[in-house]
Tab-separated table of C-alpha atoms in Angstrom:
chain	number	residue	atom	x	y	z
A	1	ALA	CA	49.220	139.288	79.080
A	2	GLN	CA	51.543	141.059	81.658
A	3	SER	CA	53.286	139.021	83.938
A	4	VAL	CA	56.198	138.919	86.519
A	5	ALA	CA	58.501	136.127	87.770
A	6	GLN	CA	60.575	136.161	90.971
A	7	PRO	CA	62.689	133.096	91.138
A	8	GLU	CA	63.824	132.592	94.240
A	9	ASP	CA	61.260	131.919	96.964
A	10	GLN	CA	63.899	133.044	99.637
A	11	VAL	CA	66.917	135.102	100.178
A	12	ASN	CA	69.265	135.022	102.923
A	13	VAL	CA	72.099	137.236	103.430
A	14	ALA	CA	74.201	138.537	106.742
A	15	GLU	CA	73.655	141.776	107.906
A	16	GLY	CA	75.780	144.495	105.836
A	17	ASN	CA	75.977	142.330	102.756
A	18	PRO	CA	74.668	143.183	99.945
A	19	LEU	CA	70.997	142.101	98.869
A	20	THR	CA	69.639	141.438	95.524
A	21	VAL	CA	65.982	140.137	94.905
A	22	LYS	CA	65.121	139.182	91.379
A	23	CYS	CA	62.389	139.840	89.046
A	24	THR	CA	61.492	139.275	85.565
A	25	TYR	CA	58.529	140.854	83.448
A	26	SER	CA	56.679	139.932	80.521
A	27	VAL	CA	54.484	142.529	78.864
A	28	SER	CA	53.619	144.565	75.630
A	29	GLY	CA	54.568	147.907	75.316
A	30	ASN	CA	56.426	150.017	77.711
A	31	PRO	CA	56.359	148.690	81.170
A	32	TYR	CA	55.565	150.325	84.423
A	33	LEU	CA	57.480	148.136	86.928
A	34	PHE	CA	57.035	148.524	91.036
A	35	TRP	CA	58.624	146.988	94.207
A	36	TYR	CA	56.499	146.682	97.116
A	37	VAL	CA	57.396	145.430	100.679
A	38	GLN	CA	55.086	143.348	103.246
A	39	TYR	CA	56.099	143.448	106.958
A	40	PRO	CA	54.467	140.977	108.923
A	41	ASN	CA	51.126	141.822	109.635
A	42	ARG	CA	51.165	144.591	107.643
A	43	GLY	CA	49.733	145.821	104.147
A	44	LEU	CA	51.828	146.503	101.102
A	45	GLN	CA	54.331	149.413	101.067
A	46	PHE	CA	55.735	151.029	97.752
A	47	LEU	CA	59.121	151.137	97.832
A	48	LEU	CA	59.746	152.317	94.148
A	49	LYS	CA	58.877	152.143	90.357
A	50	TYR	CA	60.516	152.529	86.942
A	51	ILE	CA	58.140	154.340	84.516
A	52	THR	CA	60.686	155.620	81.802
A	53	GLY	CA	64.446	157.429	82.045
A	54	ASP	CA	67.138	156.117	84.131
A	55	ASN	CA	67.658	152.660	84.210
A	56	LEU	CA	68.559	152.717	87.975
A	57	VAL	CA	65.928	153.630	90.285
A	58	LYS	CA	66.230	154.682	93.558
A	59	GLY	CA	63.520	154.382	96.241
A	60	SER	CA	62.825	154.213	99.818
A	61	TYR	CA	64.897	153.052	102.721
A	62	GLY	CA	68.026	152.942	100.798
A	63	PHE	CA	66.709	150.762	98.255
A	64	GLU	CA	67.398	150.523	94.199
A	65	ALA	CA	66.583	148.769	91.229
A	66	GLU	CA	68.096	148.258	87.914
A	67	PHE	CA	65.774	148.343	84.936
A	68	ASN	CA	67.072	146.076	81.818
A	69	LYS	CA	65.159	146.115	78.730
A	70	SER	CA	67.264	143.518	77.022
A	71	GLN	CA	67.037	140.617	79.997
A	72	THR	CA	63.404	142.029	80.875
A	73	SER	CA	64.543	142.175	84.145
A	74	PHE	CA	63.803	144.690	87.629
A	75	HIS	CA	66.090	143.570	90.049
A	76	LEU	CA	65.740	145.154	93.580
A	77	LYS	CA	69.268	145.876	95.431
A	78	LYS	CA	70.368	147.397	98.632
A	79	PRO	CA	74.023	147.498	98.584
A	80	SER	CA	74.330	147.031	102.862
A	81	ALA	CA	71.528	145.159	104.244
A	82	LEU	CA	69.887	145.622	107.830
A	83	VAL	CA	68.057	143.100	109.917
A	84	SER	CA	65.247	145.235	109.645
A	85	ASP	CA	64.750	144.791	105.914
A	86	SER	CA	63.647	141.337	106.424
A	87	ALA	CA	60.264	140.801	104.739
A	88	LEU	CA	58.500	139.660	101.727
A	89	TYR	CA	59.214	141.561	98.609
A	90	PHE	CA	56.897	141.430	95.714
A	91	CYS	CA	57.711	142.696	92.081
A	92	ALA	CA	54.571	144.249	90.278
A	93	VAL	CA	54.075	145.233	86.509
A	94	SER	CA	51.248	147.409	85.784
A	95	ASP	CA	49.842	148.243	82.270
A	96	TYR	CA	46.011	149.107	82.985
A	97	LYS	CA	46.035	147.081	86.488
A	98	LEU	CA	48.500	145.671	88.824
A	99	SER	CA	50.087	142.170	88.326
A	100	PHE	CA	52.172	140.317	91.035
A	101	GLY	CA	54.855	138.221	91.278
A	102	ALA	CA	54.871	135.562	93.879
A	103	GLY	CA	57.030	137.374	96.321
A	104	THR	CA	60.341	136.528	97.987
A	105	THR	CA	60.790	136.398	101.565
A	106	VAL	CA	64.112	138.116	102.653
A	107	THR	CA	65.780	137.054	105.535
A	108	VAL	CA	68.708	139.192	107.325
A	109	ARG	CA	70.712	137.430	109.652
A	110	ALA	CA	72.906	139.818	112.495
B	1	GLU	CA	47.126	160.982	107.093
B	2	ALA	CA	46.276	159.576	103.329
B	3	GLN	CA	45.379	155.786	103.865
B	4	VAL	CA	43.112	152.899	102.955
B	5	THR	CA	41.273	151.462	105.950
B	6	GLN	CA	39.729	147.945	105.784
B	7	ASN	CA	37.463	146.284	108.478
B	8	PRO	CA	37.762	143.964	110.064
B	9	ARG	CA	41.059	142.819	110.192
B	10	TYR	CA	40.575	139.297	111.350
B	11	LEU	CA	37.257	137.475	110.491
B	12	ILE	CA	36.521	133.811	111.240
B	13	THR	CA	33.249	132.525	109.633
B	14	VAL	CA	31.246	129.657	109.128
B	15	THR	CA	30.338	128.401	105.526
B	16	GLY	CA	27.616	129.765	103.557
B	17	LYS	CA	27.057	133.071	106.170
B	18	LYS	CA	26.931	136.000	104.256
B	19	LEU	CA	29.716	138.519	105.083
B	20	THR	CA	31.257	141.894	103.886
B	21	VAL	CA	34.224	143.304	104.031
B	22	THR	CA	34.670	147.403	104.054
B	23	CYS	CA	37.076	149.271	102.252
B	24	SER	CA	37.484	153.128	102.316
B	25	GLN	CA	40.107	155.469	101.308
B	26	ASN	CA	40.657	159.046	102.122
B	27	MET	CA	42.605	160.232	99.158
B	28	ASN	CA	39.942	160.964	96.514
B	29	HIS	CA	41.321	158.303	94.199
B	30	GLU	CA	39.249	156.907	91.492
B	31	TYR	CA	40.563	153.599	91.117
B	32	MET	CA	40.249	150.706	93.755
B	33	SER	CA	40.692	146.844	93.775
B	34	TRP	CA	40.422	143.880	95.749
B	35	TYR	CA	43.357	141.278	96.030
B	36	ARG	CA	43.560	137.953	97.797
B	37	GLN	CA	46.821	136.565	99.106
B	38	ASP	CA	47.770	133.131	98.881
B	39	PRO	CA	51.279	131.242	100.046
B	40	GLY	CA	53.358	131.007	96.882
B	41	LEU	CA	50.545	132.644	94.877
B	42	GLY	CA	51.500	136.307	95.465
B	43	LEU	CA	48.453	138.513	94.899
B	44	ARG	CA	45.651	138.003	92.666
B	45	GLN	CA	43.198	140.630	91.863
B	46	ILE	CA	39.712	139.951	92.545
B	47	TYR	CA	37.725	142.707	91.304
B	48	TYR	CA	38.601	146.259	90.363
B	49	SER	CA	36.728	149.541	89.793
B	50	MET	CA	37.707	152.569	87.573
B	51	ASN	CA	35.215	154.991	89.626
B	52	VAL	CA	31.605	155.181	90.695
B	53	GLU	CA	29.459	152.700	89.426
B	54	VAL	CA	32.237	151.099	87.277
B	55	THR	CA	33.476	147.701	88.270
B	56	ASP	CA	35.000	144.696	86.236
B	57	LYS	CA	36.117	141.295	87.413
B	58	GLY	CA	39.906	140.820	88.031
B	59	ASP	CA	41.834	137.293	87.866
B	60	VAL	CA	39.648	135.678	90.657
B	61	PRO	CA	36.435	136.914	90.809
B	62	GLU	CA	34.273	134.066	91.352
B	63	GLY	CA	32.477	133.710	94.869
B	64	TYR	CA	32.745	137.339	95.325
B	65	LYS	CA	30.934	140.791	94.494
B	66	VAL	CA	31.559	144.059	94.768
B	67	SER	CA	30.005	147.444	94.466
B	68	ARG	CA	31.056	151.198	94.261
B	69	LYS	CA	28.214	153.592	95.102
B	70	GLU	CA	30.703	156.217	96.381
B	71	LYS	CA	34.039	157.169	95.405
B	72	ARG	CA	35.505	156.761	98.698
B	73	ASN	CA	34.136	153.219	99.481
B	74	PHE	CA	34.731	149.794	97.855
B	75	PRO	CA	33.056	146.945	99.905
B	76	LEU	CA	33.730	143.020	99.068
B	77	ILE	CA	31.058	140.799	99.511
B	78	LEU	CA	30.950	137.021	99.961
B	79	GLU	CA	27.748	136.171	99.301
B	80	SER	CA	28.211	132.149	100.576
B	81	PRO	CA	31.598	132.015	101.842
B	82	SER	CA	33.375	128.624	101.439
B	83	PRO	CA	36.882	127.230	102.494
B	84	ASN	CA	38.762	127.999	99.715
B	85	GLN	CA	38.141	131.458	100.280
B	86	THR	CA	39.888	131.524	103.646
B	87	SER	CA	42.868	133.983	102.609
B	88	LEU	CA	44.211	137.374	103.569
B	89	TYR	CA	42.439	140.041	101.409
B	90	PHE	CA	43.845	143.487	100.519
B	91	CYS	CA	41.849	146.660	99.225
B	92	ALA	CA	44.026	149.137	97.189
B	93	SER	CA	43.419	152.357	95.668
B	94	SER	CA	45.340	154.598	93.163
B	95	ALA	CA	44.747	157.839	91.187
B	96	ARG	CA	43.776	157.176	87.563
B	97	GLY	CA	46.312	156.571	85.101
B	98	THR	CA	49.160	153.871	84.571
B	99	GLY	CA	52.504	153.966	86.445
B	100	LEU	CA	51.002	155.499	89.611
B	101	GLU	CA	51.552	153.512	92.809
B	102	ALA	CA	48.595	151.725	94.709
B	103	PHE	CA	47.872	152.525	98.258
B	104	PHE	CA	47.204	149.154	100.260
B	105	GLY	CA	44.966	148.922	103.190
B	106	GLN	CA	46.485	146.714	105.948
B	107	GLY	CA	44.893	143.749	104.913
B	108	THR	CA	41.625	141.214	106.460
B	109	ARG	CA	42.621	137.620	107.118
B	110	LEU	CA	39.671	135.622	106.555
B	111	THR	CA	38.968	132.171	107.772
B	112	VAL	CA	35.970	130.227	106.678
B	113	VAL	CA	35.328	127.025	108.420
């Protein structure tokens, strides 16, 4: 069975500071990992994915994620957060279907 | 524009009154699915479809039905809604194959009283 865990319900950072949203996964075989973002009253939007290759994946809106096989982690990062990054972030793993974590609410204060 | 369209966006209904939430995609995707989102639980898959006339249960299928008569449409049916089905529902589609990102509709907020 596949699963992901997002250990933090909330992350609060000041604008301009680095942002990290944590995710760990469990899957048999090669993992396909995703990050999605949900803004208020909107559907989920794809940010980035890891399939294979370089462990540092770059995505939309300046986000990147680091895949670490030994730690089974796929943390989302942004070097300098913006107030507009405030949203709900979901990590997901895909085998034959997508399985989502519980989500992390990010609040970036001005 | 590539999109997944759900209707209605908001719905308040009474216990036991059958309802259908429609979902349509214009990307010719084979794979479609329905999720419900509840606080602290993330998104849980209700049903999915690998192609026309092929559907299967997800993680929380009880109380729901689906059909896939056409490739673009994947309606979610609640035959007898109950208050525990009050939730935010999302339809998603993707092309066939693992590792391909899903496209989501804007969601349907359902309240059953």
